[in-house]
Coordinates of C-alpha atoms and ligand atoms in Angstrom, one line a residue:
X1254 CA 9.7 22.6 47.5
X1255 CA 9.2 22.8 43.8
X1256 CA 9.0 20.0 41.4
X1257 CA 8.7 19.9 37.2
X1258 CA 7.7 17.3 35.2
X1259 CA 4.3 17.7 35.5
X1260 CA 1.9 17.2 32.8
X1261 CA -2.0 18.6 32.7
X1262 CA -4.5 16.1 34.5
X1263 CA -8.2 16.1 33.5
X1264 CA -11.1 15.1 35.4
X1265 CA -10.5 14.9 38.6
X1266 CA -13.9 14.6 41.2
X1267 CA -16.2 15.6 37.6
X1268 CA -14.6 18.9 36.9
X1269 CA -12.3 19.4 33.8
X1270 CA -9.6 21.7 34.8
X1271 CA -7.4 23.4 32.0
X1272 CA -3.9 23.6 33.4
X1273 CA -1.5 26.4 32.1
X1274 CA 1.0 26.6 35.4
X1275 CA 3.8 24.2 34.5
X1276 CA 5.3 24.4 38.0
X1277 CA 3.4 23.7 41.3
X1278 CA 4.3 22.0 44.9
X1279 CA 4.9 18.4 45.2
X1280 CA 2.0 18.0 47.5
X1281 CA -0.9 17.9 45.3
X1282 CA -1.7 15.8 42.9
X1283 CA -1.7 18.7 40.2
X1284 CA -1.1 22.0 39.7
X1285 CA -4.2 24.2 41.5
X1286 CA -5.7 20.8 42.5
X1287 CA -7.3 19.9 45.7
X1288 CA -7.5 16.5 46.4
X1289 CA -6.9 14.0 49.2
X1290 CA -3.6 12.7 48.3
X1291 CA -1.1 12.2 45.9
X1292 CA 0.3 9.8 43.5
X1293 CA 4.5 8.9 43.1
X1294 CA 5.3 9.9 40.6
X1295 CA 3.5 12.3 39.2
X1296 CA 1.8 12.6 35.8
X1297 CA 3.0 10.6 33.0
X1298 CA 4.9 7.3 33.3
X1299 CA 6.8 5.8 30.8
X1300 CA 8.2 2.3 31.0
X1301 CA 10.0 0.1 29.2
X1302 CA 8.3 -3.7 28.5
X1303 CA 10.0 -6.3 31.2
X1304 CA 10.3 -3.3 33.4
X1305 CA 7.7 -3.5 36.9
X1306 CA 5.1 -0.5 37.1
X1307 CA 5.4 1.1 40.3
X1308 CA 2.5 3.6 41.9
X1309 CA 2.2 5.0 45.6
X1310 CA -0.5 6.7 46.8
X1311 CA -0.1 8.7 49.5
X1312 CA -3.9 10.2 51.5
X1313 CA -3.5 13.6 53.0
X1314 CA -5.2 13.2 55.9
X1315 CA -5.2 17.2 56.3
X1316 CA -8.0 17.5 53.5
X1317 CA -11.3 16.7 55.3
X1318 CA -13.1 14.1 53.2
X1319 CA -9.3 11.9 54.4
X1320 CA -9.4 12.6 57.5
X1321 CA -11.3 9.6 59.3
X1322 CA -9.5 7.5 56.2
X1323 CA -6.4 5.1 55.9
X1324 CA -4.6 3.4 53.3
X1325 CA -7.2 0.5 53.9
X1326 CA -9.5 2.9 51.7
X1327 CA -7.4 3.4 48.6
X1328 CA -8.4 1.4 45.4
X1329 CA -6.7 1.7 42.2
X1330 CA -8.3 1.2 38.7
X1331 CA -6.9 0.4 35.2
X1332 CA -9.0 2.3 32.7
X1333 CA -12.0 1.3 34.5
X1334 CA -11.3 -1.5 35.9
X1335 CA -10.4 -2.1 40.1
X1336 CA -6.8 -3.2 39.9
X1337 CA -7.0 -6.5 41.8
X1338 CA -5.9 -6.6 45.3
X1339 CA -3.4 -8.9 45.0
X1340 CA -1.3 -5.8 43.0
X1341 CA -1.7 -3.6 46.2
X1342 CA 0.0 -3.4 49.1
X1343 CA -0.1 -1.0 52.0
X1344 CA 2.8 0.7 53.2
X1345 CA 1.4 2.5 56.2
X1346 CA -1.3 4.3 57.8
X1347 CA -1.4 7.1 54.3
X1348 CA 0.6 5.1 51.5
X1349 CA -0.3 2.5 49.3
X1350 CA 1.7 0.8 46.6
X1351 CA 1.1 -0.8 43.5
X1352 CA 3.6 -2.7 41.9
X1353 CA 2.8 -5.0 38.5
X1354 CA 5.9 -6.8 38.0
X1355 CA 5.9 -6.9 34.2
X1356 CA 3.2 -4.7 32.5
X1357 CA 2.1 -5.7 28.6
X1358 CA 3.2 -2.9 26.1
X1359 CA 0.3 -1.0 26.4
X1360 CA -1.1 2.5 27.0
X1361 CA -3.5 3.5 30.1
X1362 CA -4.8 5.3 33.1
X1363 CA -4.2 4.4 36.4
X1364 CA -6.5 6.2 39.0
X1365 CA -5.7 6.3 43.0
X1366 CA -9.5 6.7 44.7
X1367 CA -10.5 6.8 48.3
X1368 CA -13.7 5.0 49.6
X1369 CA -16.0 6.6 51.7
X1370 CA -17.9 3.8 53.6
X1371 CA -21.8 4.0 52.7
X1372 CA -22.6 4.5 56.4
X1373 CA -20.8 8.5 56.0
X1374 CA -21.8 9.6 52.8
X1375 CA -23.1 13.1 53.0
X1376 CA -26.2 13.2 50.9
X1377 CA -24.9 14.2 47.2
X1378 CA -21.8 12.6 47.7
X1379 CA -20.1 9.9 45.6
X1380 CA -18.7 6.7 47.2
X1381 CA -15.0 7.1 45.0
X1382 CA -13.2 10.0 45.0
X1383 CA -10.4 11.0 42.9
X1384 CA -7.0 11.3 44.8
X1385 CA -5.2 11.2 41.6
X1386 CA -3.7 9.5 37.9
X1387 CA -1.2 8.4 36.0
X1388 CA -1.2 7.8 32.5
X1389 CA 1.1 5.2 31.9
X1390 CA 3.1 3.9 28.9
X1391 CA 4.6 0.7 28.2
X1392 CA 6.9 0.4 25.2
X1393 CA 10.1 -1.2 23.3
X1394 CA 13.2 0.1 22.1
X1395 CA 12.9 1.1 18.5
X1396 CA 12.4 -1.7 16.1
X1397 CA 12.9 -2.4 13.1
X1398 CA 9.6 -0.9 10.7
X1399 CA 8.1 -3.6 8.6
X1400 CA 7.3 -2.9 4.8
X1401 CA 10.0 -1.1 3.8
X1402 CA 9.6 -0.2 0.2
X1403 CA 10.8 2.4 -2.6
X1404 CA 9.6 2.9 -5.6
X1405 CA 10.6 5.1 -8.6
X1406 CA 8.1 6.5 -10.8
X1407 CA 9.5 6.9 -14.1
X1408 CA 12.8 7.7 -12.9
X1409 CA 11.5 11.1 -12.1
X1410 CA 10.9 10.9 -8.8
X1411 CA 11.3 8.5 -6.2
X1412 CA 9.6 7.5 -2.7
X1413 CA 10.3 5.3 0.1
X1414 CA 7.8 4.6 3.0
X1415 CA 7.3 2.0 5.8
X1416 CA 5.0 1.3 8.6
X1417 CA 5.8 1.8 12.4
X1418 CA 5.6 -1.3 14.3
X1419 CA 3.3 -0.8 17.2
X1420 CA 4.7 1.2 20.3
X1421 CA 3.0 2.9 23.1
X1422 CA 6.2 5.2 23.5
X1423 CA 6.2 7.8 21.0
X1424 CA 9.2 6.6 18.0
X1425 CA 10.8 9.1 15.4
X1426 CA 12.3 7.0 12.5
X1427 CA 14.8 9.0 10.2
X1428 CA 15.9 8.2 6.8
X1429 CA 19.1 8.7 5.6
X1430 CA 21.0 7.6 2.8
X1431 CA 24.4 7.1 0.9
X1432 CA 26.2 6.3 -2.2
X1433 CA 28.4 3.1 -2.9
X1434 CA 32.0 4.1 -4.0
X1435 CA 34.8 6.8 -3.2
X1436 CA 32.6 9.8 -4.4
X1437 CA 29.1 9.5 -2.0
X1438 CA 30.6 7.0 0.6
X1439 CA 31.5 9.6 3.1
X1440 CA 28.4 11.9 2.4
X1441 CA 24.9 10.9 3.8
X1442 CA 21.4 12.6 2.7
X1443 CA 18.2 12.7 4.4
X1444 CA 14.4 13.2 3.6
X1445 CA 13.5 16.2 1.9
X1446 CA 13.7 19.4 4.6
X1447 CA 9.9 19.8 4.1
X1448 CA 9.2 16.1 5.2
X1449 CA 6.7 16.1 8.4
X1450 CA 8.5 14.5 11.3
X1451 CA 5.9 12.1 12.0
X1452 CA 5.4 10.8 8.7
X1453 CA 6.0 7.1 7.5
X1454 CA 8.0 8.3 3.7
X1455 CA 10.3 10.5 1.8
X1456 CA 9.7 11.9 -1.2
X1457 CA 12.4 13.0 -3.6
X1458 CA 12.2 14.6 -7.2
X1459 CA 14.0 17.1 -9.3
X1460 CA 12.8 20.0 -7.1
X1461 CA 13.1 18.8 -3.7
X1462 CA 16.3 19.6 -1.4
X1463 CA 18.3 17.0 -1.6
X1464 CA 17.0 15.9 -4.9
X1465 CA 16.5 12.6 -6.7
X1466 CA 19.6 11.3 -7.4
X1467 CA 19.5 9.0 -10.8
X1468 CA 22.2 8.0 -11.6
X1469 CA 23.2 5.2 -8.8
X1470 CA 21.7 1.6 -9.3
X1471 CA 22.1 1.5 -5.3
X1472 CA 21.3 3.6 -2.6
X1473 CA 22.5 2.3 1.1
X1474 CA 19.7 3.2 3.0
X1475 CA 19.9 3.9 6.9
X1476 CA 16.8 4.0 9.1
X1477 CA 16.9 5.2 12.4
X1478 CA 14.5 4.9 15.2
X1479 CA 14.6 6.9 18.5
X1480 CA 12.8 7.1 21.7
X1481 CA 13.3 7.3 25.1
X1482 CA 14.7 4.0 25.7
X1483 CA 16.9 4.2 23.6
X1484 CA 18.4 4.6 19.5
X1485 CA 18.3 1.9 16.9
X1486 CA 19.7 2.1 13.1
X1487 CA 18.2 -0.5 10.4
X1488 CA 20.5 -0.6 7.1
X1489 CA 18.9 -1.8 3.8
X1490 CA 21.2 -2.0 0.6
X1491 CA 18.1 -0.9 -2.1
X1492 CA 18.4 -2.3 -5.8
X1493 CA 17.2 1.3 -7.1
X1494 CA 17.1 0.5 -10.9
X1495 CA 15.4 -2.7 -10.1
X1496 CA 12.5 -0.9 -8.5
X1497 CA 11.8 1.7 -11.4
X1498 CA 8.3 1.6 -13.1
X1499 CA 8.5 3.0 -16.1
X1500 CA 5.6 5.2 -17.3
X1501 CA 3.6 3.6 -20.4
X1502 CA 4.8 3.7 -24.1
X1503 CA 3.8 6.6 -25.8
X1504 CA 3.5 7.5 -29.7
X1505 CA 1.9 4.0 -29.9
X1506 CA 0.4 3.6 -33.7
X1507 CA -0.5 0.8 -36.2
X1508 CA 1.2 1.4 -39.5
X1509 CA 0.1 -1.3 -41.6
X1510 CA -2.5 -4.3 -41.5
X1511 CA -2.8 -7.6 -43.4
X1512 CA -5.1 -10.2 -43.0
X1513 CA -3.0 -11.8 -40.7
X1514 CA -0.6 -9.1 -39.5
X1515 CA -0.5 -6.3 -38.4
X1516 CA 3.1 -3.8 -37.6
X1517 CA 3.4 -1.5 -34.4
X1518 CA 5.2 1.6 -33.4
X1519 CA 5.5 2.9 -30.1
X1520 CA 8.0 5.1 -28.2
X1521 CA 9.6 4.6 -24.7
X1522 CA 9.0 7.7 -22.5
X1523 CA 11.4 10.8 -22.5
X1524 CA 13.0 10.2 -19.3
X1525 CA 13.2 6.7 -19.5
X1526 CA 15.7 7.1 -23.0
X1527 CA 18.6 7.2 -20.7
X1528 CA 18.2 4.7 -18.2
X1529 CA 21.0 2.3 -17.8
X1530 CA 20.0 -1.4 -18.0
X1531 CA 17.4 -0.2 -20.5
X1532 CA 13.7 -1.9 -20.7
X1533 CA 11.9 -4.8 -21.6
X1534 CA 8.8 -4.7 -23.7
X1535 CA 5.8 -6.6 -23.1
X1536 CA 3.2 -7.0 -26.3
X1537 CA 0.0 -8.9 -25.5
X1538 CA -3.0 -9.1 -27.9
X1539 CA -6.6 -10.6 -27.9
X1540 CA -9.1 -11.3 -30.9
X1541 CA -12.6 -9.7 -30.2
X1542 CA -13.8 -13.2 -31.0
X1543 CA -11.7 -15.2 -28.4
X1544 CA -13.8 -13.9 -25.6
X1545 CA -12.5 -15.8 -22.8
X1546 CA -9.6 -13.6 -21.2
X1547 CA -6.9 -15.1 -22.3
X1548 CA -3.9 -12.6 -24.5
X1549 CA -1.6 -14.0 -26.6
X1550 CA 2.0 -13.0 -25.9
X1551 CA 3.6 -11.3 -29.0
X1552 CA 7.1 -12.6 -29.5
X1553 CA 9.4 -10.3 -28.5
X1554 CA 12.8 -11.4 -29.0
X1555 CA 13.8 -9.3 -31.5
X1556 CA 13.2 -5.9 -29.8
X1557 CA 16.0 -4.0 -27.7
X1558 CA 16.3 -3.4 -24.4
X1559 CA 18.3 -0.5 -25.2
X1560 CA 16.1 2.2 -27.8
X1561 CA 13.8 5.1 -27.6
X1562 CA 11.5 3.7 -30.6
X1563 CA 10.1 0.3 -31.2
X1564 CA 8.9 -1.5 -34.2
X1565 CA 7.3 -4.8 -34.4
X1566 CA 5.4 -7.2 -36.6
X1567 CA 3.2 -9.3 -34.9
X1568 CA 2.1 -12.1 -37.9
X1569 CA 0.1 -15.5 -37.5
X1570 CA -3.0 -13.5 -36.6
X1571 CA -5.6 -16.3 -36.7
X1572 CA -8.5 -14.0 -38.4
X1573 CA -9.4 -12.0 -40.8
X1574 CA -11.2 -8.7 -40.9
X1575 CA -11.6 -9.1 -37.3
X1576 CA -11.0 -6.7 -34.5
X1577 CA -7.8 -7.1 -32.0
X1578 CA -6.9 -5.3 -29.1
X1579 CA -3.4 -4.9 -28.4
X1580 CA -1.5 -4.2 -25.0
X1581 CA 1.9 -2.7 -24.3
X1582 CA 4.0 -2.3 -21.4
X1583 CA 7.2 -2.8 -19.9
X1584 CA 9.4 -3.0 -17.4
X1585 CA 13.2 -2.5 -16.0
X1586 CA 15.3 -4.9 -17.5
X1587 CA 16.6 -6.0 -13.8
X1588 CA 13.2 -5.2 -12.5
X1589 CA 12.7 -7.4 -9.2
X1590 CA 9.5 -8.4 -9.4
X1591 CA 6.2 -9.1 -11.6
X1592 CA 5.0 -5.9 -9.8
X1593 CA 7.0 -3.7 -11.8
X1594 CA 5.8 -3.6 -15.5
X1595 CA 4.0 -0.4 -16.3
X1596 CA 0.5 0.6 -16.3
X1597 CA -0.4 -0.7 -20.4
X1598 CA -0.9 1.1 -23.6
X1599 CA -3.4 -0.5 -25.6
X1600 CA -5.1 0.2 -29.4
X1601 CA -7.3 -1.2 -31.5
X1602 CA -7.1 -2.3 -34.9
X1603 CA -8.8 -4.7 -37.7
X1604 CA -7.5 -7.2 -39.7
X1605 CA -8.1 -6.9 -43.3
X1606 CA -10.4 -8.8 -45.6
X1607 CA -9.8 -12.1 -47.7
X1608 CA -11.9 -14.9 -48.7
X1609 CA -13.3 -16.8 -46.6
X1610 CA -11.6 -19.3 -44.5
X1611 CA -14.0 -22.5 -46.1
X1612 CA -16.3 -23.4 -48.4
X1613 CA -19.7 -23.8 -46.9
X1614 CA -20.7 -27.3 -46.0
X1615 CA -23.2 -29.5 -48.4
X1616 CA -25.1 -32.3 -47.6
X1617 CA -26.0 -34.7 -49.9
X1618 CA -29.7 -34.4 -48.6
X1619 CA -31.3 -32.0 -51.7
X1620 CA -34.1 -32.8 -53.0
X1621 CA -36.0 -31.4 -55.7
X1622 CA -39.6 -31.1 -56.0
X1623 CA -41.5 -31.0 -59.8
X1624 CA -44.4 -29.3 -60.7
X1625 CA -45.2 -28.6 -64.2
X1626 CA -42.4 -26.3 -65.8
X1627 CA -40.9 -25.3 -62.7
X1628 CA -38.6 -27.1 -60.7
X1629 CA -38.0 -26.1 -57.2
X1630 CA -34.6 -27.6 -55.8
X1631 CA -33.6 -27.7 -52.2
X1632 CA -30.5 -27.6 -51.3
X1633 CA -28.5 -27.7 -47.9
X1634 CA -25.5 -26.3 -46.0
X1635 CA -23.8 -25.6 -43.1
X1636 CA -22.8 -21.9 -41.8
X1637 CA -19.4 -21.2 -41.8
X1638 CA -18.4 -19.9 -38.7
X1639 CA -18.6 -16.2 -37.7
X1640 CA -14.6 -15.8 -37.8
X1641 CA -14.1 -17.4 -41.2
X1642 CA -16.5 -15.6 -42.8
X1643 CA -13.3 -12.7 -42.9
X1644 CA -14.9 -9.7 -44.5
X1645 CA -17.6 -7.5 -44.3
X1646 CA -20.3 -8.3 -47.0
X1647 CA -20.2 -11.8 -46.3
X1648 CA -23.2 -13.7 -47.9
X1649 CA -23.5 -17.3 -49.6
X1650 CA -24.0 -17.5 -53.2
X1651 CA -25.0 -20.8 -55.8
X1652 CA -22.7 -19.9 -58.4
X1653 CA -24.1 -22.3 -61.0
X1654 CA -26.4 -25.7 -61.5
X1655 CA -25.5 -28.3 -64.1
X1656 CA -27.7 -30.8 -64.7
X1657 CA -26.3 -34.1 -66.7
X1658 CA -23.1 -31.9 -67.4
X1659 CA -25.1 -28.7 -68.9
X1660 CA -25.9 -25.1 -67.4
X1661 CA -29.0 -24.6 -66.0
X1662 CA -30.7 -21.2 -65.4
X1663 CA -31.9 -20.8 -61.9
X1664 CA -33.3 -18.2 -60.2
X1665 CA -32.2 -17.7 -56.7
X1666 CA -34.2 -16.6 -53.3
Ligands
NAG2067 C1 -2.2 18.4 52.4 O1 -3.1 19.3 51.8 C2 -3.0 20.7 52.2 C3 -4.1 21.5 51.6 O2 -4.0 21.4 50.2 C4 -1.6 21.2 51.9 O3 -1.5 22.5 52.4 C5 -0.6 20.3 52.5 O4 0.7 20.6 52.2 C6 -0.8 18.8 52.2 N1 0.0 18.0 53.0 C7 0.8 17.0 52.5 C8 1.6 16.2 53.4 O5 0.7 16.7 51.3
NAG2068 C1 -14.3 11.8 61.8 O1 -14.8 11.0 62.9 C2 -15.1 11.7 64.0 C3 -15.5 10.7 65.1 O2 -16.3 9.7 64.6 C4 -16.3 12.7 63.7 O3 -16.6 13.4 64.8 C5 -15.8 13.6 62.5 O4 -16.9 14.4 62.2 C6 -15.4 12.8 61.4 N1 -14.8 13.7 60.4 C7 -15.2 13.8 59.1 C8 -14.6 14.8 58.3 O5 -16.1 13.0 58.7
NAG2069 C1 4.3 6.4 54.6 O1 5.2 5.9 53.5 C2 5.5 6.9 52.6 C3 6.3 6.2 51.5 O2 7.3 5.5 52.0 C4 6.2 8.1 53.2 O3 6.4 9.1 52.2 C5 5.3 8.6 54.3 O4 5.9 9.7 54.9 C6 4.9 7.6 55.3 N1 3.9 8.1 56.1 C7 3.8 7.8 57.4 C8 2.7 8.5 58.2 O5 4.6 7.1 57.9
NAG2070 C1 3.1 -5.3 4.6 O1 2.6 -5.4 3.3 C2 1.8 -6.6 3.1 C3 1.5 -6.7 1.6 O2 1.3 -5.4 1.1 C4 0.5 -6.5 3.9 O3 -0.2 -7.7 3.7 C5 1.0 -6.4 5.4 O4 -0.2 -6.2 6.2 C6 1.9 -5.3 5.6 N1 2.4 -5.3 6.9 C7 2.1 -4.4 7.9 C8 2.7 -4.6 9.2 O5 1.4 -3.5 7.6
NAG2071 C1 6.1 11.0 -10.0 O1 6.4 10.9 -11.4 C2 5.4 10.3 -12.2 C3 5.9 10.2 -13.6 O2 6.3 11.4 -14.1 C4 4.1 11.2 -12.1 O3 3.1 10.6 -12.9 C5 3.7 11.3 -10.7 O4 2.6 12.2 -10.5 C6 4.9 11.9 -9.8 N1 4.5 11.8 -8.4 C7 4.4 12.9 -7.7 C8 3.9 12.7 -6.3 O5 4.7 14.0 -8.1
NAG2072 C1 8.1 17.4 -7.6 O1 7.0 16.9 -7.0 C2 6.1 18.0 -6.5 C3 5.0 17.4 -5.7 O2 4.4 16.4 -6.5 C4 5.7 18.8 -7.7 O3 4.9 19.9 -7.3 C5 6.9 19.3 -8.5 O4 6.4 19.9 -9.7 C6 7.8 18.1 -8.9 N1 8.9 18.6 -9.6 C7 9.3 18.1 -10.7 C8 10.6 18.7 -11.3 O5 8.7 17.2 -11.3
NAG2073 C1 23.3 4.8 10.6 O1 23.2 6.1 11.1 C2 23.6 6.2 12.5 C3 23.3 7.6 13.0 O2 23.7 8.5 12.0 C4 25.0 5.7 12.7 O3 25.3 5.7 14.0 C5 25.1 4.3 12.1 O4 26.5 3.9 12.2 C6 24.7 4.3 10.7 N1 24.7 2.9 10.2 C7 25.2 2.6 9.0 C8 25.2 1.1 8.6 O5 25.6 3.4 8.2
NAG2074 C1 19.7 9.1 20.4 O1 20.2 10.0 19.4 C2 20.0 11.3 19.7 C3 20.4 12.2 18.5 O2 20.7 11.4 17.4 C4 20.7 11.7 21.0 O3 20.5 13.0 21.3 C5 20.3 10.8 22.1 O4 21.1 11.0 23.2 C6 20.4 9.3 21.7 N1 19.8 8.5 22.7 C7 20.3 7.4 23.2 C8 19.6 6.7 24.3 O5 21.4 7.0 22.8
NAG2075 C1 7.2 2.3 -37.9 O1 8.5 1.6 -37.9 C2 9.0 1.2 -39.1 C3 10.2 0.4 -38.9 O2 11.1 1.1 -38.0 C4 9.2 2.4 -40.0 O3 9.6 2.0 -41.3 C5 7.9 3.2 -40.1 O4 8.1 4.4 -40.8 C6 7.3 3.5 -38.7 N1 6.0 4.1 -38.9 C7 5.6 5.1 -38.2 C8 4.2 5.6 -38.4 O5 6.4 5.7 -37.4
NAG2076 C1 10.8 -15.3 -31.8 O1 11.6 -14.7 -32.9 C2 12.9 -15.1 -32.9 C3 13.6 -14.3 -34.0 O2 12.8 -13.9 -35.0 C4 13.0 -16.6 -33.2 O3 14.3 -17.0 -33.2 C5 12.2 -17.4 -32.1 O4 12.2 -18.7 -32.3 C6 10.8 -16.8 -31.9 N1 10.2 -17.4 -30.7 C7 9.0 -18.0 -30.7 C8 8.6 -18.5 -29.4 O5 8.4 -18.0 -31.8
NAG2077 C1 4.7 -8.5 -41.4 O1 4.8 -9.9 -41.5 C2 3.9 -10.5 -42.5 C3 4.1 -12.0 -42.4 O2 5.4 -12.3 -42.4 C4 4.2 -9.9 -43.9 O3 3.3 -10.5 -44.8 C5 4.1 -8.4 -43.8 O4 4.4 -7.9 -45.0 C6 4.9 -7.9 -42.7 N1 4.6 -6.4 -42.6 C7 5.5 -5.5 -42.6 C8 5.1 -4.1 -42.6 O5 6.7 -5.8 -42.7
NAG2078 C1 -5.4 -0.6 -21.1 O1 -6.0 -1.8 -20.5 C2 -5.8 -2.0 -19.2 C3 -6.4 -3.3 -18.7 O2 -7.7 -3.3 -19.0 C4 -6.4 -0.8 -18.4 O3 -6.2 -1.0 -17.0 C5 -5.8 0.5 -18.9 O4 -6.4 1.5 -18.3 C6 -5.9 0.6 -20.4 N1 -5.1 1.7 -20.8 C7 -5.6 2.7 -21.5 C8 -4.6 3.8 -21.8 O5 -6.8 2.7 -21.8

């Protein structure tokens, strides 16, 4: 009698055995083995969760360490752990069953051993030995994969990826995909050719078979999940414009500065100057001086969603001759989420000079001390703060003294 469905064992009594033969005789426990018994069924056992596990082991009393055995003498372990008795249950004088009624989802070894009582032990030999194992499998239908995402970078390529759930039964997922309306309806498209079976994503651009289609603001996706137990198919309707980050403006340049303005020019990237619902542009700026984090939102309002090249004006700047950062980026116009503005452009830039934003501050406190000819007069005043100072050779100055309504000459320190 022949049987198939056998898969390599390892370590059976300490020896690692290599198997190549696929076929072999129902009474051992593997191909080219010799051991005292079998296990039904053989080799690997795949159930599914709410299903009972089911084991005999069978002692062939015909090998001689069995043959002063019984069933009484047959343990099992998990892993490495004695199966409790209370899972066993002997059939007759060779046969033993174990039977778990519902097994977690899990993935592990069962081992059948015999028991030689200590008072026969040859010298050298161990009190367990291997009559044969099981590696079993617990697992679920296909379900559905959690964090299903796509994302288009650009709108030059786009990919979609998701994560298994946990199964101990092995689970191929396959994307496939459609178009609304008459033309794609009928037609469906899977992962690039190239993709690995096993992976979690597709990848599509212009040089992949089927390629990136643009031109659809939705794709019907159509996820399917296969195993053993069974198929499953997940659908997802995918907003594909509202999940295109753009790359970040381009060509971005300062044109002209005042002391409290300053005009921008920037470009939207090449393969964006097409897309449909067009972009919204996102222009924050920061004064070198305001060092806590926070940037001021440019207004906006007047820029298009729809244009390759951008202009804007940002005025009100609060200082003078003081460096700004600026930061650009944007996003889909029916983008779905904060998530999906793109990486910034940013630049530099100073505001030009003018006077100074106040007079210095007297105090009425100066005093004057006299000695002979000379007079030395003291005289007060407050620092103007660093960002009114608004230029670059900033320095205080006593433009003139009068004394009882006429000039006085004064030499200054
Ligand atoms: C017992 O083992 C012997 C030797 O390997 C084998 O020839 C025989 O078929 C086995 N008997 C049973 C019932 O499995
Ligand atoms: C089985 O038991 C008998 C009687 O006790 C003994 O003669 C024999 O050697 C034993 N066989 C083995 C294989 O231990
Ligand atoms: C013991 O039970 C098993 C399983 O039912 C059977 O295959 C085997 O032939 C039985 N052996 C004896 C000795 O009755
Ligand atoms: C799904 O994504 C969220 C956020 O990125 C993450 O926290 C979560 O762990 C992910 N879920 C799984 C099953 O990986
Ligand atoms: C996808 O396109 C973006 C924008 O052109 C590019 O930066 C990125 O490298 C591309 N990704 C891959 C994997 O080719
Ligand atoms: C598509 O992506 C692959 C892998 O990143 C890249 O080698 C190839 O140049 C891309 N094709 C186009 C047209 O961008
Ligand atoms: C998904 O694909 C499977 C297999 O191709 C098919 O049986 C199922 O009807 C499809 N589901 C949808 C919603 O298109
Ligand atoms: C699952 O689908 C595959 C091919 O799509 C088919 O060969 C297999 O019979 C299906 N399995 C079940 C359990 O429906
Ligand atoms: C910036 O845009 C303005 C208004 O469109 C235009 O007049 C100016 O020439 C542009 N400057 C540069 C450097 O492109
Ligand atoms: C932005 O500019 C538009 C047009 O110039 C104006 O109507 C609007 O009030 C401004 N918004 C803010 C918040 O200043
Ligand atoms: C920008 O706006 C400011 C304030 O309204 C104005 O003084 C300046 O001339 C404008 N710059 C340009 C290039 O239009
Ligand atoms: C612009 O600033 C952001 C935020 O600090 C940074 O992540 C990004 O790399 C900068 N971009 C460039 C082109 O330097």
């Amino acid at each position: 009698m022949w049987c198939s469905n056998l898969t390599p064992l390892a370590t059976v009594n300490r020896v690692l055995l290599l198997l190549v033969i696929t076929m072999a005789e129902c009474n051992t426990c593997g191909p080219g083995l010799i051991t005292p018994g079998v296990t039904i069924p053989k080799g690997d056992i795949m159930i599914e969760s709410g299903e009972p596990l089911e084991i005999f082991c069978v002692l062939n009393k015909s090998i001689d360490i069995a043959a002063n055995r019984s069933a009484r003498d047959l343990i099992f372990l998990r892993d490495s752990k004695v199966v409790p008795s209370e899972f066993l249950e002997i059939i007759n004088e060779t046969t033993v069953r174990l039977y778990v009624k519902q097994p977690p989802p899990s993935e592990s070894m069962y081992y059948c051993k015999l028991q030689t009582p200590a008072d026969e032990l040859k010298p050298g030999q161990s009190r367990n030995t291997a009559v044969c194992l099981n590696k079993v499998f617990v697992g679920t239908k296909p379900q559905e994969v959690k964090n299903f995402t796509c994302i288009s970078q650009n709108w030059q390529n786009l990919t979609c990826s998701w994560e298994k759930p946990e199964n101990f039964v092995k689970t191929k997922y396959k994307l496939r995909y459609r178009f609304p309306g008459r033309a794609g309806g009928r037609m469906q498209y899977g992962c690039p050719s190239n993709t690995d079976e096993t992976s979690n994503y597709c990848f599509w651009n212009d040089s992949t078979d089927p390629h990136y289609r643009l031109p659809y603001a939705y794709y019907y996706y159509n996820l399917t999940g296969e195993n053993q137990f069974g198929n499953a198919s997940f659908s997802h309707k995918f907003h594909h414009y509202g999940h295109v980050i753009p790359a970040p403006p381009t060509d971005l340049s300062i044109s002209g500065t005042t002391h409290n303005s300053v005009l921008l020019n920037w470009s939207i990237p090449y393969a964006m100057h097409t897309f449909p619902p067009g972009l919204i542009q996102r222009v924050v700026y920061q004064a070198e001086y305001d060092t806590n984090d926070i940037w001021l939102p440019a207004n906006t309002s007047n820029l298009k969603t729809h244009g390759e090249n951008h202009s804007l004006n940002i005025t009100g700047l609060k200082y003078a001759y003081m460096l700004y950062e600026v930061r650009i980026s944007m996003k889909s116009s029916v983008a779905t989420g904060e998530d999906k503005w793109s990486t910034p452009t940013n630049i530099t830039f100073m505001t030009s000079a003018i006077v100074p934003g106040a007079p210095p501050k007297t105090d009425i406190g100066s005093f004057e001390v006299s000695g002979g000819l000379l007079r030395d007069v003291y005289i007060y005043w407050r620092y103007i703060p660093n960002e009114m100072k608004n230029g670059d050779k900033f320095e205080y100055k006593i433009i003139s003294v009068e004394e009882n309504g006429q000039k006085r000459y004064c030499s200054q320190l």
